[in-house]
Amino acid sequence: MKVYLTDEKELIMEPSIKWAANPNITVVVKAYGLKATVQVVDFQVFAAPRITLKPLVPSFPCFAKIFVSLMEKPHVDFGLKLLGADLMSIPGLYRFVQDIIKDQVASMYLWPKTHEVQILDPTKAMQRPVGILHVKVLRAVKLRKKDLLGASDPYVKLKLTESKLPSKKTTVKHKNLNPEWNQEFTMVIKDLESQVLELSVYDWEQIGKHDKMGMNVVPMKELTPDEPKVLTLTLLKSMDPNDVSNDKERGQIMVELTYKPFKEDDLPKDFQESGTVLKAPEGTPPGGGVLVVIVHEAQDVEGKHHTNPYARIIFRGEERKTKHIKKNRDPRWEEEFLFMLDEPPVNDRLHAEVLSTSSRIGLLHPKESLGYVDISLSDVVSNKRINEKFHLIDSKNGRIQIELEWREAS
């Protein structure tokens, strides 16, 4: 394989591919009312593609598009058997078929023509957080009674669209149709134009599914920076404007929203090339900031009974988890978690653990730990950013790569 380095944000590779197999491929040909079955045998492909990954971006898998071209006409060889005889042995047919295949493929993919595959939206892949949303859930009024005996037990679930982080929840107010919460939450905004805050009110049940009492949304683009906005939202069954069920009274919810953007002066002009650490948003408590935890990957992790790894992060009692990856000793997650803090975590430790779970029925060990590490955060506060591979305790050779960043208030 040849690899080219250029001044552009791209990676160019030119592998030499040779693939040969004896597949069991049957082709049925119908023409003029007749049908013939042909078997494809001894299939071989020799090709020299140019694969370009660009643009390179900070979001996994680290490139937004794949461009594929062929640097020369490919060689495709195979046999066609009909009634036990090889049709390609007919004089002139072999070269005729070869030329047709080469010309057809070349017309589509021979350099400088390319086949483009989009992996990520390049504009969104380059995005970093633009600010923090402060949400204060005040109260709800005139909620509908859901329980047969007594009033409802409401709580509110909050989620930003396009965010992989789990929803945030208020406490449950038992037997109350006019609950007051006055609970505050913080959420990270990455795209002010497209992200929407979803607010859903549920009726808590000790057993069984929690019933949805109503919902509404607030587009982030409707918020004015640094200006608290108190909203009274009518609860709806769904956001479908044609849903006739929305005409029923479900009550209202009151919230206070404040969008605190990162200052332009604090954002590096080209963050993917810069080592600059972003500042916490204006309005963060003095001395406070944002702890950013990026779980990149793990290596050489292996369970005794199964290896379907995911990473679990615990900080000050708050737990975050990455996605599960099946049957992989070298999982790559590339997931980012943020913690809003009132003070620097100089005396804190971050617990990172790799676990494996299996859904196989009857397994004696459906969940097991593949190793853990406790990371002191004092160096993160003093150095602003660290990116290291940590050896996992209780693992023979396992390691986990975690990037930590402390963004302090300006």
CSV table of C-alpha atoms in Angstrom, one decimal:
chain,number,residue,atom,x,y,z
A,1,MET,CA,0.0,0.0,0.0
A,2,LYS,CA,1.2,3.5,-0.8
A,3,VAL,CA,0.2,6.3,1.5
A,4,TYR,CA,0.5,10.0,0.4
A,5,LEU,CA,0.8,13.0,2.7
A,6,THR,CA,-0.4,16.3,1.3
A,7,ASP,CA,-0.9,19.8,2.5
A,8,GLU,CA,-4.7,19.3,2.5
A,9,LYS,CA,-6.7,17.8,5.3
A,10,GLU,CA,-6.9,14.4,3.7
A,11,LEU,CA,-5.3,10.9,3.7
A,12,ILE,CA,-4.6,9.2,0.3
A,13,MET,CA,-4.0,5.4,0.1
A,14,GLU,CA,-3.3,3.3,-2.9
A,15,PRO,CA,-3.5,-0.4,-2.0
A,16,SER,CA,-2.9,-3.2,-4.5
A,17,ILE,CA,-5.9,-5.6,-4.2
A,18,LYS,CA,-5.8,-9.2,-5.4
A,19,TRP,CA,-8.8,-11.3,-4.5
A,20,ALA,CA,-9.4,-14.8,-5.6
A,21,ALA,CA,-12.1,-17.3,-4.6
A,22,ASN,CA,-14.3,-20.1,-5.9
A,23,PRO,CA,-17.7,-18.8,-5.0
A,24,ASN,CA,-21.0,-20.6,-5.5
A,25,ILE,CA,-22.8,-18.0,-7.7
A,26,THR,CA,-25.7,-19.0,-9.9
A,27,VAL,CA,-27.0,-16.7,-12.5
A,28,VAL,CA,-30.4,-17.3,-14.3
A,29,VAL,CA,-30.6,-15.8,-17.8
A,30,LYS,CA,-34.0,-15.4,-19.4
A,31,ALA,CA,-34.3,-14.4,-23.1
A,32,TYR,CA,-37.0,-15.0,-25.8
A,33,GLY,CA,-39.0,-17.2,-23.5
A,34,LEU,CA,-36.0,-19.4,-22.7
A,35,LYS,CA,-34.3,-19.8,-19.4
A,36,ALA,CA,-30.7,-20.9,-18.8
A,37,THR,CA,-28.8,-21.4,-15.5
A,38,VAL,CA,-25.2,-20.4,-15.5
A,39,GLN,CA,-22.7,-21.0,-12.7
A,40,VAL,CA,-19.9,-18.5,-12.0
A,41,VAL,CA,-16.6,-20.2,-10.9
A,42,ASP,CA,-13.0,-19.3,-10.2
A,43,PHE,CA,-13.6,-15.6,-9.6
A,44,GLN,CA,-10.6,-13.3,-9.4
A,45,VAL,CA,-10.2,-9.5,-9.2
A,46,PHE,CA,-7.0,-7.5,-9.5
A,47,ALA,CA,-7.4,-3.8,-8.9
A,48,ALA,CA,-5.3,-0.7,-7.9
A,49,PRO,CA,-7.8,1.7,-6.3
A,50,ARG,CA,-7.0,5.2,-4.9
A,51,ILE,CA,-8.9,5.7,-1.6
A,52,THR,CA,-9.0,9.3,-0.4
A,53,LEU,CA,-10.4,10.1,3.1
A,54,LYS,CA,-11.3,13.8,3.4
A,55,PRO,CA,-11.8,16.2,4.9
A,56,LEU,CA,-10.2,15.0,8.1
A,57,VAL,CA,-12.4,16.0,11.1
A,58,PRO,CA,-12.2,15.8,14.9
A,59,SER,CA,-15.3,13.6,15.2
A,60,PHE,CA,-15.1,9.8,14.8
A,61,PRO,CA,-14.3,8.1,12.4
A,62,CYS,CA,-12.1,11.2,11.8
A,63,PHE,CA,-13.1,11.7,8.1
A,64,ALA,CA,-16.3,13.0,6.5
A,65,LYS,CA,-16.1,11.4,3.0
A,66,ILE,CA,-14.5,8.5,1.1
A,67,PHE,CA,-13.5,9.0,-2.5
A,68,VAL,CA,-12.6,5.9,-4.6
A,69,SER,CA,-11.0,5.8,-8.0
A,70,LEU,CA,-9.2,3.2,-10.1
A,71,MET,CA,-5.7,4.1,-11.2
A,72,GLU,CA,-5.9,1.5,-14.0
A,73,LYS,CA,-8.5,-0.7,-15.6
A,74,PRO,CA,-9.2,-3.7,-13.3
A,75,HIS,CA,-8.6,-7.3,-14.2
A,76,VAL,CA,-11.6,-9.5,-13.6
A,77,ASP,CA,-11.4,-13.2,-14.4
A,78,PHE,CA,-14.0,-15.9,-14.0
A,79,GLY,CA,-15.5,-19.0,-15.6
A,80,LEU,CA,-19.1,-19.5,-16.7
A,81,LYS,CA,-20.3,-23.1,-16.6
A,82,LEU,CA,-23.4,-24.1,-18.6
A,83,LEU,CA,-24.4,-27.8,-18.5
A,84,GLY,CA,-20.9,-28.6,-17.2
A,85,ALA,CA,-19.1,-26.8,-20.0
A,86,ASP,CA,-17.0,-23.6,-19.5
A,87,LEU,CA,-18.5,-20.9,-21.8
A,88,MET,CA,-15.4,-18.8,-21.5
A,89,SER,CA,-13.4,-21.4,-23.5
A,90,ILE,CA,-15.4,-20.4,-26.6
A,91,PRO,CA,-12.9,-18.7,-29.0
A,92,GLY,CA,-13.2,-14.9,-28.7
A,93,LEU,CA,-15.8,-14.8,-25.9
A,94,TYR,CA,-13.3,-14.5,-23.1
A,95,ARG,CA,-11.6,-11.4,-24.5
A,96,PHE,CA,-15.0,-9.9,-25.5
A,97,VAL,CA,-16.3,-10.2,-22.0
A,98,GLN,CA,-13.1,-8.9,-20.4
A,99,ASP,CA,-13.1,-5.8,-22.6
A,100,ILE,CA,-16.8,-5.0,-21.8
A,101,ILE,CA,-16.2,-5.3,-18.0
A,102,LYS,CA,-13.0,-3.2,-18.1
A,103,ASP,CA,-14.6,-0.5,-20.2
A,104,GLN,CA,-17.8,-0.4,-18.1
A,105,VAL,CA,-15.9,-0.1,-14.8
A,106,ALA,CA,-13.4,2.4,-16.3
A,107,SER,CA,-16.2,4.7,-17.5
A,108,MET,CA,-17.4,5.0,-13.9
A,109,TYR,CA,-14.4,4.9,-11.7
A,110,LEU,CA,-11.1,5.3,-13.7
A,111,TRP,CA,-9.1,8.3,-12.4
A,112,PRO,CA,-9.9,11.2,-12.4
A,113,LYS,CA,-13.5,10.0,-12.0
A,114,THR,CA,-14.4,9.1,-8.5
A,115,HIS,CA,-17.1,7.4,-6.5
A,116,GLU,CA,-18.0,9.5,-3.4
A,117,VAL,CA,-19.4,8.0,-0.2
A,118,GLN,CA,-20.5,10.5,2.5
A,119,ILE,CA,-19.8,9.2,6.1
A,120,LEU,CA,-20.5,12.4,8.1
A,121,ASP,CA,-22.0,15.8,7.4
A,122,PRO,CA,-18.8,17.8,7.1
A,123,THR,CA,-20.3,20.9,8.6
A,124,LYS,CA,-21.6,19.1,11.7
A,125,ALA,CA,-18.5,17.0,12.0
A,126,MET,CA,-16.4,20.1,12.5
A,127,GLN,CA,-18.7,21.4,15.2
A,128,ARG,CA,-17.7,21.9,18.8
A,129,PRO,CA,-19.9,23.0,21.7
A,130,VAL,CA,-21.1,26.6,21.2
A,131,GLY,CA,-22.4,27.2,24.7
A,132,ILE,CA,-24.4,25.9,27.7
A,133,LEU,CA,-28.2,25.8,28.2
A,134,HIS,CA,-29.3,26.5,31.8
A,135,VAL,CA,-32.8,25.0,32.4
A,136,LYS,CA,-34.9,25.7,35.5
A,137,VAL,CA,-38.0,23.5,35.6
A,138,LEU,CA,-40.4,25.7,37.7
A,139,ARG,CA,-43.8,24.1,37.9
A,140,ALA,CA,-46.7,22.5,36.1
A,141,VAL,CA,-50.4,23.4,36.5
A,142,LYS,CA,-53.7,21.6,35.8
A,143,LEU,CA,-52.2,18.3,34.9
A,144,ARG,CA,-54.6,15.5,33.9
A,145,LYS,CA,-55.4,12.8,36.4
A,146,LYS,CA,-53.8,9.6,35.2
A,147,ASP,CA,-54.3,7.3,38.2
A,148,LEU,CA,-57.6,5.7,38.9
A,149,LEU,CA,-57.2,6.1,42.6
A,150,GLY,CA,-55.9,9.5,43.5
A,151,ALA,CA,-53.9,12.1,41.6
A,152,SER,CA,-50.8,11.6,39.4
A,153,ASP,CA,-47.2,11.3,40.3
A,154,PRO,CA,-45.5,13.6,37.8
A,155,TYR,CA,-41.9,14.2,36.8
A,156,VAL,CA,-40.2,15.9,33.9
A,157,LYS,CA,-37.8,14.4,31.4
A,158,LEU,CA,-35.5,16.8,29.5
A,159,LYS,CA,-33.4,16.0,26.4
A,160,LEU,CA,-31.6,18.0,23.7
A,161,THR,CA,-32.0,16.5,20.2
A,162,GLU,CA,-28.9,15.4,18.4
A,163,SER,CA,-27.2,14.7,21.7
A,164,LYS,CA,-26.0,11.2,22.7
A,165,LEU,CA,-26.2,12.1,26.4
A,166,PRO,CA,-29.0,10.5,28.5
A,167,SER,CA,-32.1,12.5,29.4
A,168,LYS,CA,-32.2,14.5,32.6
A,169,LYS,CA,-35.1,14.0,35.0
A,170,THR,CA,-36.6,16.0,37.8
A,171,THR,CA,-37.8,14.4,41.1
A,172,VAL,CA,-41.2,12.8,41.3
A,173,LYS,CA,-44.0,14.8,43.0
A,174,HIS,CA,-46.4,12.2,44.4
A,175,LYS,CA,-50.1,12.8,44.2
A,176,ASN,CA,-49.9,16.3,42.8
A,177,LEU,CA,-51.6,17.8,39.7
A,178,ASN,CA,-49.9,21.2,40.3
A,179,PRO,CA,-46.4,20.3,41.2
A,180,GLU,CA,-43.5,22.7,41.9
A,181,TRP,CA,-39.9,21.6,41.2
A,182,ASN,CA,-37.7,24.6,40.9
A,183,GLN,CA,-34.9,22.3,39.7
A,184,GLU,CA,-32.0,23.5,37.7
A,185,PHE,CA,-30.1,21.6,34.9
A,186,THR,CA,-27.3,22.4,32.5
A,187,MET,CA,-26.9,21.0,29.0
A,188,VAL,CA,-24.3,21.5,26.3
A,189,ILE,CA,-25.4,23.0,23.0
A,190,LYS,CA,-23.5,22.1,19.8
A,191,ASP,CA,-25.8,23.5,17.1
A,192,LEU,CA,-28.0,26.4,18.0
A,193,GLU,CA,-29.8,26.3,14.6
A,194,SER,CA,-30.9,22.7,14.7
A,195,GLN,CA,-31.1,21.5,18.3
A,196,VAL,CA,-34.4,21.5,20.2
A,197,LEU,CA,-35.1,21.0,23.9
A,198,GLU,CA,-37.7,18.3,24.4
A,199,LEU,CA,-39.7,18.5,27.7
A,200,SER,CA,-41.9,15.5,28.5
A,201,VAL,CA,-44.1,15.1,31.6
A,202,TYR,CA,-44.6,11.5,32.9
A,203,ASP,CA,-46.7,9.9,35.5
A,204,TRP,CA,-44.5,7.7,37.7
A,205,GLU,CA,-45.6,4.2,38.3
A,206,GLN,CA,-44.0,1.8,40.8
A,207,ILE,CA,-44.8,-1.2,38.6
A,208,GLY,CA,-45.1,-1.1,34.8
A,209,LYS,CA,-44.6,1.6,32.2
A,210,HIS,CA,-44.7,5.3,33.1
A,211,ASP,CA,-47.5,7.0,31.3
A,212,LYS,CA,-46.7,10.1,29.2
A,213,MET,CA,-48.9,13.1,30.3
A,214,GLY,CA,-47.8,15.5,27.7
A,215,MET,CA,-44.9,17.2,26.0
A,216,ASN,CA,-43.6,20.3,24.2
A,217,VAL,CA,-40.4,21.6,22.6
A,218,VAL,CA,-38.3,24.8,22.5
A,219,PRO,CA,-36.0,25.4,19.5
A,220,MET,CA,-32.6,26.7,20.7
A,221,LYS,CA,-32.5,29.3,17.9
A,222,GLU,CA,-35.4,31.1,19.6
A,223,LEU,CA,-33.3,32.0,22.7
A,224,THR,CA,-31.4,35.3,23.0
A,225,PRO,CA,-27.9,34.8,24.4
A,226,ASP,CA,-27.5,35.7,28.1
A,227,GLU,CA,-31.1,36.6,28.5
A,228,PRO,CA,-33.3,34.4,30.9
A,229,LYS,CA,-36.5,33.5,29.2
A,230,VAL,CA,-39.5,32.2,31.2
A,231,LEU,CA,-41.9,30.1,29.1
A,232,THR,CA,-45.4,28.7,29.7
A,233,LEU,CA,-45.8,25.7,27.4
A,234,THR,CA,-49.1,24.0,26.8
A,235,LEU,CA,-48.7,20.2,27.0
A,236,LEU,CA,-49.5,18.3,23.9
A,237,LYS,CA,-49.8,14.6,23.1
A,238,SER,CA,-47.3,14.9,20.2
A,239,MET,CA,-45.7,17.5,18.0
A,240,ASP,CA,-47.8,16.4,15.0
A,241,PRO,CA,-49.9,19.5,14.1
A,242,ASN,CA,-52.6,17.2,12.6
A,243,ASP,CA,-53.0,15.1,15.8
A,244,VAL,CA,-56.6,15.8,17.0
A,245,SER,CA,-55.6,14.5,20.4
A,246,ASN,CA,-53.7,17.8,21.0
A,247,ASP,CA,-57.0,19.6,21.4
A,248,LYS,CA,-57.5,17.9,24.8
A,249,GLU,CA,-56.5,19.9,27.9
A,250,ARG,CA,-53.3,18.3,29.4
A,251,GLY,CA,-52.1,21.2,31.5
A,252,GLN,CA,-49.1,23.5,31.2
A,253,ILE,CA,-45.5,23.6,32.3
A,254,MET,CA,-43.4,26.6,33.2
A,255,VAL,CA,-39.6,26.7,32.6
A,256,GLU,CA,-36.8,29.3,32.6
A,257,LEU,CA,-34.2,29.0,29.9
A,258,THR,CA,-30.9,30.8,29.6
A,259,TYR,CA,-28.4,30.3,26.8
A,260,LYS,CA,-24.8,31.1,27.8
A,261,PRO,CA,-22.6,31.1,24.6
A,262,PHE,CA,-18.9,30.5,24.7
A,263,LYS,CA,-17.2,33.8,23.9
A,264,GLU,CA,-15.8,34.3,20.4
A,265,ASP,CA,-12.5,35.3,21.8
A,266,ASP,CA,-12.3,32.0,23.7
A,267,LEU,CA,-12.9,29.9,20.6
A,268,PRO,CA,-9.8,29.1,18.5
A,269,LYS,CA,-10.2,30.0,14.8
A,270,ASP,CA,-9.2,26.5,13.7
A,271,PHE,CA,-9.8,24.3,16.7
A,272,GLN,CA,-8.8,21.1,14.9
A,273,GLU,CA,-5.2,22.5,14.4
A,274,SER,CA,-5.0,24.4,17.7
A,275,GLY,CA,-4.2,23.1,21.2
A,276,THR,CA,-6.3,25.9,22.6
A,277,VAL,CA,-8.6,24.9,25.5
A,278,LEU,CA,-12.1,26.4,25.3
A,279,LYS,CA,-13.3,28.5,28.1
A,280,ALA,CA,-16.4,27.7,30.2
A,281,PRO,CA,-19.4,29.8,29.3
A,282,GLU,CA,-20.1,33.1,30.8
A,283,GLY,CA,-22.3,32.7,33.8
A,284,THR,CA,-20.4,29.7,35.1
A,285,PRO,CA,-19.9,30.1,38.9
A,286,PRO,CA,-16.6,31.9,39.7
A,287,GLY,CA,-13.8,29.3,39.9
A,288,GLY,CA,-16.0,26.7,38.2
A,289,GLY,CA,-15.9,25.3,34.7
A,290,VAL,CA,-16.6,22.3,32.5
A,291,LEU,CA,-14.8,18.9,32.8
A,292,VAL,CA,-14.6,17.3,29.4
A,293,VAL,CA,-14.0,13.5,29.3
A,294,ILE,CA,-13.4,11.9,25.9
A,295,VAL,CA,-13.3,8.1,26.0
A,296,HIS,CA,-11.3,7.2,22.8
A,297,GLU,CA,-10.6,3.4,22.9
A,298,ALA,CA,-9.4,0.4,24.8
A,299,GLN,CA,-6.9,-2.3,23.8
A,300,ASP,CA,-6.3,-5.9,24.8
A,301,VAL,CA,-9.4,-6.2,26.9
A,302,GLU,CA,-10.7,-9.7,27.3
A,303,GLY,CA,-13.4,-11.3,29.5
A,304,LYS,CA,-13.5,-14.8,30.8
A,305,HIS,CA,-16.9,-15.6,29.5
A,306,HIS,CA,-17.6,-12.9,26.8
A,307,THR,CA,-16.0,-9.7,25.4
A,308,ASN,CA,-18.7,-7.2,24.5
A,309,PRO,CA,-17.1,-4.1,26.0
A,310,TYR,CA,-18.5,-0.7,27.0
A,311,ALA,CA,-16.9,2.0,29.2
A,312,ARG,CA,-18.4,3.4,32.3
A,313,ILE,CA,-17.4,6.7,33.8
A,314,ILE,CA,-18.2,7.7,37.4
A,315,PHE,CA,-17.5,11.2,38.6
A,316,ARG,CA,-18.9,12.6,41.9
A,317,GLY,CA,-21.6,9.9,41.9
A,318,GLU,CA,-22.7,10.7,38.3
A,319,GLU,CA,-22.5,7.8,35.9
A,320,ARG,CA,-22.1,7.9,32.1
A,321,LYS,CA,-21.8,5.0,29.7
A,322,THR,CA,-20.5,4.5,26.2
A,323,LYS,CA,-22.2,2.3,23.6
A,324,HIS,CA,-21.7,-1.5,23.6
A,325,ILE,CA,-19.4,-3.1,21.0
A,326,LYS,CA,-19.8,-6.8,20.4
A,327,LYS,CA,-17.0,-9.3,20.3
A,328,ASN,CA,-14.1,-6.9,20.2
A,329,ARG,CA,-10.9,-6.9,22.3
A,330,ASP,CA,-9.9,-3.4,20.9
A,331,PRO,CA,-13.1,-1.3,21.0
A,332,ARG,CA,-13.1,2.3,19.8
A,333,TRP,CA,-15.8,4.5,21.2
A,334,GLU,CA,-14.8,8.2,20.6
A,335,GLU,CA,-17.6,9.4,23.0
A,336,GLU,CA,-17.5,12.7,24.8
A,337,PHE,CA,-19.0,13.5,28.2
A,338,LEU,CA,-19.2,16.8,30.0
A,339,PHE,CA,-19.6,17.7,33.7
A,340,MET,CA,-20.5,21.2,34.9
A,341,LEU,CA,-18.7,22.0,38.1
A,342,ASP,CA,-18.8,24.9,40.7
A,343,GLU,CA,-15.0,24.5,41.4
A,344,PRO,CA,-11.9,22.9,39.9
A,345,PRO,CA,-11.7,19.1,40.6
A,346,VAL,CA,-8.2,19.3,42.1
A,347,ASN,CA,-8.9,16.7,44.8
A,348,ASP,CA,-11.2,14.5,42.8
A,349,ARG,CA,-10.7,11.2,41.0
A,350,LEU,CA,-12.4,9.9,37.9
A,351,HIS,CA,-13.4,6.2,37.9
A,352,ALA,CA,-13.2,4.6,34.5
A,353,GLU,CA,-14.1,0.9,34.0
A,354,VAL,CA,-14.5,-1.4,31.0
A,355,LEU,CA,-17.3,-3.9,31.3
A,356,SER,CA,-18.8,-6.6,29.2
A,357,THR,CA,-22.4,-7.8,29.1
A,358,SER,CA,-24.1,-10.7,27.3
A,359,SER,CA,-27.7,-11.3,26.6
A,360,ARG,CA,-27.4,-15.1,26.2
A,361,ILE,CA,-30.0,-16.9,28.2
A,362,GLY,CA,-28.8,-19.0,31.1
A,363,LEU,CA,-25.4,-17.5,31.3
A,364,LEU,CA,-24.0,-17.6,34.9
A,365,HIS,CA,-21.9,-14.4,34.3
A,366,PRO,CA,-24.0,-12.0,32.2
A,367,LYS,CA,-21.9,-9.1,33.3
A,368,GLU,CA,-18.2,-8.9,34.1
A,369,SER,CA,-15.5,-6.2,34.6
A,370,LEU,CA,-12.6,-6.2,32.1
A,371,GLY,CA,-10.6,-3.7,34.2
A,372,TYR,CA,-10.7,-0.3,35.8
A,373,VAL,CA,-8.6,2.7,36.6
A,374,ASP,CA,-9.0,5.7,39.0
A,375,ILE,CA,-7.5,8.9,37.5
A,376,SER,CA,-6.4,11.8,39.6
A,377,LEU,CA,-7.7,15.1,38.1
A,378,SER,CA,-5.2,17.4,39.7
A,379,ASP,CA,-2.9,17.3,36.6
A,380,VAL,CA,-5.9,18.0,34.4
A,381,VAL,CA,-6.6,21.2,36.3
A,382,SER,CA,-3.0,22.4,36.2
A,383,ASN,CA,-2.2,21.3,32.6
A,384,LYS,CA,-5.7,22.1,31.2
A,385,ARG,CA,-5.6,18.9,29.0
A,386,ILE,CA,-4.2,15.4,29.1
A,387,ASN,CA,-4.5,12.6,26.6
A,388,GLU,CA,-3.1,9.3,27.9
A,389,LYS,CA,-3.4,5.5,27.8
A,390,PHE,CA,-4.0,4.1,31.3
A,391,HIS,CA,-3.3,0.5,32.2
A,392,LEU,CA,-6.4,-1.2,33.5
A,393,ILE,CA,-6.3,-2.8,37.0
A,394,ASP,CA,-7.4,-6.4,37.1
A,395,SER,CA,-6.6,-6.8,33.5
A,396,LYS,CA,-3.6,-8.7,32.1
A,397,ASN,CA,-2.7,-6.3,29.3
A,398,GLY,CA,-5.7,-4.0,29.0
A,399,ARG,CA,-5.4,-0.3,28.4
A,400,ILE,CA,-7.9,2.6,27.9
A,401,GLN,CA,-7.2,5.9,26.2
A,402,ILE,CA,-9.0,8.8,27.8
A,403,GLU,CA,-8.6,12.5,27.0
A,404,LEU,CA,-9.5,15.0,29.8
A,405,GLU,CA,-9.9,18.7,29.5
A,406,TRP,CA,-10.7,21.4,32.1
A,407,ARG,CA,-12.4,24.5,30.7
A,408,GLU,CA,-12.4,27.1,33.4
A,409,ALA,CA,-14.7,30.1,33.7
A,410,SER,CA,-13.4,33.3,32.2
